XYZ file of C-alpha atoms in Angstrom:
417
model
C 36.782 15.521 -49.809
C 36.481 11.907 -49.727
C 35.151 12.301 -46.051
C 32.296 14.503 -47.774
C 29.601 12.041 -47.962
C 29.460 10.847 -44.297
C 30.077 14.609 -43.281
C 26.782 15.336 -45.432
C 24.855 13.044 -44.409
C 25.993 13.797 -40.300
C 24.759 17.081 -41.173
C 21.537 16.399 -43.103
C 20.347 13.691 -40.115
C 21.446 16.103 -37.286
C 19.446 18.513 -39.028
C 16.258 16.676 -39.827
C 16.596 15.701 -35.887
C 16.756 19.562 -34.781
C 13.655 20.302 -36.945
C 11.491 17.207 -35.473
C 12.626 18.725 -32.221
C 11.057 21.931 -32.782
C 7.821 20.216 -34.247
C 7.727 18.391 -30.781
C 8.835 21.507 -28.557
C 5.563 23.301 -30.601
C 3.506 20.284 -29.082
C 3.959 23.054 -25.426
C 2.060 24.870 -27.201
C -0.745 22.557 -28.426
C -1.216 21.283 -24.790
C -1.503 24.761 -23.440
C -4.122 25.634 -26.138
C -6.065 22.599 -25.551
C -5.826 22.597 -22.060
C -7.112 26.171 -21.497
C -9.687 25.700 -23.904
C -11.113 22.619 -21.855
C -11.289 24.648 -18.162
C -13.267 27.699 -16.930
C -12.240 30.657 -17.849
C -11.417 31.407 -14.021
C -8.401 29.088 -14.352
C -7.338 29.596 -17.707
C -4.241 31.725 -16.528
C -2.881 29.253 -13.995
C -3.302 26.256 -16.826
C -1.103 28.543 -18.980
C 1.153 29.391 -16.109
C 1.579 25.802 -15.589
C 2.224 24.934 -19.095
C 4.796 26.978 -19.467
C 6.619 26.660 -16.364
C 6.621 23.032 -16.598
C 8.298 23.346 -19.808
C 10.986 25.486 -18.554
C 11.517 23.556 -15.333
C 11.564 19.998 -17.314
C 14.043 21.104 -19.978
C 16.077 22.658 -16.852
C 15.895 19.381 -14.856
C 16.822 16.863 -17.779
C 19.316 18.712 -18.834
C 20.759 18.461 -15.087
C 20.104 14.754 -14.616
C 17.205 13.467 -16.139
C 19.464 12.821 -19.497
C 21.950 10.681 -17.676
C 19.423 8.580 -16.297
C 17.727 7.820 -19.016
C 20.712 7.113 -21.203
C 23.520 6.272 -18.715
C 26.801 5.993 -19.647
C 27.742 3.217 -17.004
C 24.470 1.850 -15.978
C 24.250 -0.147 -12.782
C 22.367 -2.952 -14.105
C 19.085 -3.395 -16.469
C 17.178 -2.528 -14.306
C 18.731 0.078 -12.224
C 20.617 2.698 -14.557
C 23.467 4.607 -13.532
C 23.479 8.639 -12.248
C 25.759 11.568 -13.467
C 25.218 15.423 -14.073
C 25.203 17.683 -17.418
C 26.302 16.564 -21.133
C 29.617 15.449 -22.281
C 31.160 16.388 -25.381
C 29.768 16.197 -28.578
C 30.857 13.732 -31.421
C 34.214 14.677 -33.220
C 34.739 15.161 -36.803
C 37.071 11.569 -36.511
C 34.211 9.780 -35.322
C 31.998 10.796 -37.480
C 34.258 10.139 -40.659
C 35.710 6.828 -39.314
C 32.835 5.422 -40.533
C 31.388 1.951 -39.528
C 28.166 0.651 -37.266
C 29.514 2.268 -34.379
C 30.250 5.431 -36.342
C 27.468 8.036 -35.067
C 25.497 10.005 -37.273
C 24.183 12.707 -35.616
C 25.013 15.369 -33.506
C 24.793 14.124 -29.805
C 23.561 17.566 -28.470
C 20.291 16.857 -30.979
C 19.659 13.547 -29.065
C 19.645 15.320 -25.601
C 17.460 18.180 -26.833
C 14.937 15.587 -28.860
C 14.737 13.654 -25.370
C 14.200 16.750 -23.470
C 11.167 18.273 -25.457
C 9.870 14.246 -24.817
C 10.111 14.498 -21.258
C 8.774 17.848 -21.048
C 5.636 16.422 -23.632
C 5.552 13.375 -20.986
C 5.016 15.784 -17.633
C 2.140 17.769 -19.581
C -0.121 15.159 -20.155
C -0.344 15.356 -15.933
C -1.317 18.967 -16.272
C -4.839 18.490 -17.738
C -5.958 15.759 -15.886
C -5.444 17.544 -12.442
C -6.567 21.293 -13.735
C -8.900 23.951 -11.849
C -7.851 21.982 -8.237
C -4.173 21.163 -7.809
C -2.013 23.771 -6.529
C 0.675 25.450 -8.847
C 4.111 24.823 -7.373
C 3.239 21.589 -5.937
C 2.746 20.446 -9.355
C 5.601 22.129 -10.200
C 7.444 20.130 -7.357
C 6.154 16.992 -8.713
C 7.069 17.833 -12.188
C 11.014 18.161 -10.801
C 10.839 14.635 -9.317
C 9.225 13.187 -12.684
C 11.696 14.931 -14.689
C 14.644 13.871 -12.864
C 13.801 10.232 -11.716
C 10.891 8.786 -12.683
C 10.054 8.738 -16.254
C 14.045 8.636 -16.643
C 13.790 5.304 -15.081
C 11.378 3.562 -17.328
C 12.369 5.237 -20.278
C 16.053 3.859 -19.534
C 14.203 0.089 -19.600
C 13.012 0.688 -23.337
C 15.081 3.127 -24.935
C 18.378 3.317 -22.561
C 18.758 -0.460 -23.526
C 17.210 -2.005 -19.951
C 15.558 -4.534 -19.410
C 12.534 -4.344 -21.120
C 14.887 -3.230 -24.832
C 16.548 -6.462 -24.093
C 13.203 -8.149 -23.686
C 11.841 -7.119 -26.915
C 8.976 -4.852 -25.755
C 8.677 -2.931 -29.131
C 7.358 0.693 -28.807
C 8.473 3.172 -31.499
C 7.797 6.678 -30.373
C 6.022 5.805 -26.935
C 2.444 4.945 -26.927
C 3.672 3.345 -23.217
C 6.783 4.731 -22.620
C 5.649 8.526 -23.121
C 2.021 8.358 -23.003
C 0.387 5.678 -20.854
C 3.293 6.419 -18.966
C 2.335 10.237 -18.296
C -1.186 8.920 -18.153
C -0.062 6.209 -15.104
C 1.613 9.077 -13.222
C -1.777 11.651 -14.389
C -4.103 8.940 -12.963
C -1.885 8.760 -9.588
C -2.280 12.587 -9.094
C -6.115 12.697 -9.460
C -6.774 9.972 -7.245
C -4.893 12.048 -4.423
C -6.666 15.273 -5.262
C -9.809 14.244 -6.254
C -12.620 15.275 -8.112
C -14.049 19.238 -8.928
C -16.660 20.037 -6.945
C -19.919 19.640 -8.374
C -18.555 17.578 -10.892
C -20.534 14.110 -9.452
C -23.731 14.524 -7.653
C -24.320 12.794 -4.296
C -27.000 10.485 -6.879
C -23.748 9.244 -8.764
C -24.879 11.527 -11.865
C -22.103 13.552 -14.071
C -22.488 16.772 -14.139
C -21.266 18.613 -17.358
C -18.463 21.438 -16.514
C -17.836 22.988 -20.109
C -14.649 24.380 -21.271
C -14.494 28.407 -21.566
C -13.319 28.516 -24.867
C -13.776 25.562 -27.648
C -11.721 27.390 -30.248
C -9.012 27.683 -28.350
C -8.695 23.829 -27.536
C -9.475 22.641 -31.283
C -6.506 24.863 -32.746
C -4.841 23.408 -29.352
C -5.388 19.677 -31.339
C -4.438 20.937 -34.602
C -0.827 22.148 -33.076
C -0.449 18.553 -31.701
C -1.355 16.890 -34.837
C 1.442 18.867 -36.254
C 4.210 18.552 -33.979
C 3.382 14.767 -33.619
C 4.871 14.361 -37.251
C 8.373 15.299 -35.031
C 7.068 12.883 -33.018
C 6.773 9.815 -34.612
C 8.898 11.145 -37.689
C 11.940 12.417 -35.671
C 12.032 8.820 -33.862
C 13.148 7.308 -37.056
C 16.628 9.046 -36.307
C 17.874 9.495 -39.571
C 16.698 10.590 -43.359
C 19.962 10.761 -45.449
C 19.680 7.906 -47.691
C 16.616 6.663 -50.191
C 15.233 3.960 -47.432
C 15.274 6.318 -44.683
C 13.848 9.226 -46.506
C 10.864 6.736 -47.748
C 10.541 5.393 -44.194
C 10.237 8.568 -42.754
C 7.526 9.859 -45.724
C 5.647 6.682 -44.747
C 5.394 7.816 -40.931
C 4.274 11.234 -41.933
C 1.130 9.181 -43.808
C 0.619 6.622 -41.110
C 0.517 9.322 -38.109
C -1.918 11.000 -40.387
C -4.461 8.663 -41.145
C -4.657 7.215 -37.717
C -5.229 10.755 -36.305
C -8.152 11.636 -38.972
C -9.809 7.937 -38.320
C -9.706 8.452 -34.784
C -10.945 11.901 -34.962
C -13.932 10.828 -37.641
C -14.672 7.744 -35.760
C -14.787 9.405 -32.389
C -16.988 11.660 -33.760
C -19.501 9.139 -35.098
C -19.777 7.151 -31.627
C -20.191 9.884 -30.049
C -23.245 10.711 -31.856
C -23.887 7.329 -31.951
C -23.934 7.366 -28.274
C -25.244 10.838 -27.555
C -27.614 11.657 -30.518
C -25.076 14.696 -30.846
C -21.562 15.373 -32.084
C -19.611 16.273 -29.180
C -16.635 18.354 -30.353
C -14.500 17.199 -27.277
C -15.164 13.677 -28.782
C -13.964 14.738 -31.871
C -10.539 16.633 -30.957
C -9.612 13.793 -28.313
C -10.401 11.135 -31.261
C -7.701 13.026 -33.260
C -5.009 12.298 -30.314
C -5.839 9.096 -29.152
C -5.399 8.279 -32.827
C -2.001 9.493 -33.061
C -1.245 7.867 -29.568
C -2.056 4.913 -30.934
C -0.380 4.599 -34.248
C 2.439 6.054 -31.959
C 3.669 2.789 -30.687
C 4.275 1.468 -34.467
C 4.073 4.136 -37.255
C 6.780 2.472 -40.192
C 5.876 -1.063 -40.458
C 1.698 -0.915 -40.968
C 0.110 -0.091 -44.198
C -1.801 3.067 -44.453
C -4.827 1.384 -44.269
C -3.849 -0.517 -41.099
C -2.697 2.846 -39.549
C -6.112 3.964 -41.010
C -8.091 0.831 -38.620
C -5.677 1.739 -35.502
C -6.661 5.136 -35.316
C -10.143 4.370 -35.924
C -9.967 1.782 -33.075
C -8.281 4.399 -30.717
C -11.395 6.801 -31.538
C -13.739 4.287 -29.982
C -11.441 3.753 -27.202
C -10.957 7.160 -25.733
C -14.818 7.629 -25.625
C -15.609 4.447 -23.925
C -12.792 5.270 -21.602
C -13.930 8.777 -20.903
C -17.715 7.117 -19.759
C -15.501 4.699 -18.055
C -13.576 7.080 -15.700
C -16.543 9.337 -14.820
C -18.162 6.123 -13.330
C -15.655 5.436 -11.393
C -15.800 9.488 -10.508
C -11.839 10.151 -11.815
C -12.503 13.874 -12.865
C -10.134 14.325 -16.100
C -11.129 17.523 -17.159
C -9.600 17.209 -20.578
C -9.703 13.299 -21.234
C -5.849 12.800 -21.062
C -5.648 9.492 -18.867
C -8.607 8.200 -21.626
C -6.286 9.679 -24.626
C -2.843 8.603 -23.487
C -3.405 5.635 -21.561
C -6.313 3.812 -22.684
C -5.564 4.494 -26.578
C -1.306 3.943 -25.636
C -2.475 0.599 -24.294
C -4.449 -0.481 -27.316
C -1.853 0.943 -29.708
C 1.362 -1.270 -27.840
C -0.769 -4.045 -28.861
C -1.649 -3.211 -32.171
C 1.956 -3.593 -32.761
C 1.710 -7.157 -33.352
C -0.628 -6.609 -36.370
C 2.623 -5.513 -38.173
C 6.029 -6.023 -36.377
C 6.948 -9.774 -35.951
C 9.465 -8.677 -33.619
C 6.469 -8.145 -30.886
C 4.817 -10.554 -28.896
C 1.912 -10.451 -26.524
C 3.784 -11.511 -23.759
C 6.468 -8.734 -24.351
C 3.830 -6.161 -25.040
C 2.434 -7.001 -21.828
C 5.160 -7.072 -19.532
C 6.403 -3.381 -20.785
C 3.005 -2.093 -20.637
C 2.233 -3.508 -16.595
C 5.648 -2.627 -15.419
C 5.780 0.734 -17.027
C 2.164 1.233 -15.282
C 3.532 -0.011 -11.772
C 6.745 2.026 -11.880
C 4.845 5.359 -12.907
C 1.783 4.880 -10.762
C 3.643 3.650 -8.179
C 6.857 5.863 -7.922
C 4.272 9.281 -8.767
C 2.016 8.232 -6.207
C 4.238 8.075 -3.188
C 5.646 11.581 -4.490
C 2.922 13.263 -4.915
C 1.546 11.478 -0.791
C 5.053 13.032 0.121
C 4.426 16.172 -1.113
C 0.812 16.131 -0.218
C 1.846 16.322 3.181
C 4.353 18.830 3.056
C 2.896 21.269 0.796
C -0.821 20.293 0.082
C -1.734 19.551 -3.564
C -5.401 21.077 -3.578
C -6.817 24.397 -3.172
C -8.914 25.274 -0.745
C -13.168 24.902 -1.516
C -13.082 29.060 -2.009
C -10.191 29.095 -4.033
C -11.652 26.545 -6.179
C -14.928 28.203 -6.195
C -13.357 31.681 -7.242
C -10.929 30.452 -9.493
C -7.143 29.763 -9.552
C -6.274 32.323 -11.462
C -6.921 34.867 -8.969
C -5.394 33.222 -5.510
C -2.388 31.637 -7.491
C -1.560 34.167 -10.121
C -3.200 37.474 -9.195
C -5.062 38.218 -12.440
C -7.747 37.010 -14.851
C -7.548 35.863 -18.375
C -10.330 38.540 -19.475
C -10.388 40.868 -17.307
C -12.811 42.901 -19.092
C -15.422 40.088 -18.570
C -15.082 40.495 -15.042
C -16.623 43.304 -12.607
C -13.030 43.776 -11.324
C -11.882 47.935 -12.010
C-alpha cells in the first residue's frame, strides 16, 4: 500500500498523456476538413484520401523506425542520432515505485503514441500546400521518408537531447520543431511542384481560386483549435500534483487566448487591407495564433499570450500576401500559418522565458529550416525524377478526384450518370 500514491500518480499522468494524444489525433480530422474546404470540389476526394493515408503511413513508419531515430537509445553524436527498429518493453512496476528523479512517471508506450501523432501532424502541414496539383502516391512516398528520417533527425536535435537542446534552444511544444519544420518541407515541395494553372496571370496578378466548402474549412479550424489543447497541454507531460495541474490549466488558457486574438486581429487587419472581412484570413489567423503560442504556452501571462497570438494574426496575413508576390502557390496558407507564425512564436519566447536567448533561438530556427528544406528538396527531387510529382495539365483541369481516385465527392452535382 505504501507504493499506492506513486502508482496512482503514474496512472493519472499516463491517462492524461493518452487523452491529449486523442486530441492531437483528432487534429488529423481538422486538417482534412480545413484542406478539403479550401480546395475546389473536383479535388476533394483526393485531398481527403491524402490526409487519411498520410496519417496511417506516418503511424506505421514512426512505429517501425522514426521514434527510435528521434529518441535513440544509443545516439552517435549530438548531431547524428542512433538507428533502431520497433519499440522496446514498457516500464516495470519496480522502476516506477523505486521513486527518485530517474523514475518514470508515465508509460513509455504513451510517450510513443503521443510523439507519433505529432509526426503525422507535421506531415499534414505539407499536404495542403501542394493541394490540387501534386500526385497522390509521390506525396505518400515522400511521407515515408519524412516520418522515418527527415523529421525525426531535427526532432532529436531538440527533444531527443541533441545539439539544439544542449545549446539552450527553447521550443516547448513545437513552433519550430513541428510547425516551421513542416512549413520548410512544404516550401520545398511548392517550389518543385509549381503553382496551379491560372493562379498567376502573365502580368503578375494574383487570381483568386476560391475553395468549394467554407463551412467545412471553418469546422476544420475549430477541430484544430480543440486538438491544440492536447498539443500544448500534453507537452507538459504530467498533471498529477497541484503545481502541474495548475500549469496545465494555464497552458489551456494561454492557448485559447492566443488563438482568439490571432483570429480577431487577422480579421480586423484583413478588413483594413481589403475592405472586406475575408473568412480564410479569419481561419488562418486563429491557427497562426495557435502556432505562435506553441513555442511557450506556460510562461507568459494571459495578456502576453493574447499579444503573441494577435501579432501572429498580422504576420499570417502579411505572409500570405508576400508569398503570392513571390508566386509561391499555397492553397491553404500552410507555409504562412505554420512557418511565418512559427518563427514569430519562437522569438516571442524571449518575452517570458529567461532561459531563451536570441542566439539560441536563431540557431535553432536556422538549423531546423536548412535541414528540413534541404533534405525535403533532395528527396522530392529524386521522387520527381523517378515517379514525377505533378499531374498533367489535362488531369489538373478535370480534377484529381477522377484521375487519382476514380470518384467524385459530389456526384449528384455532376453530369455523370
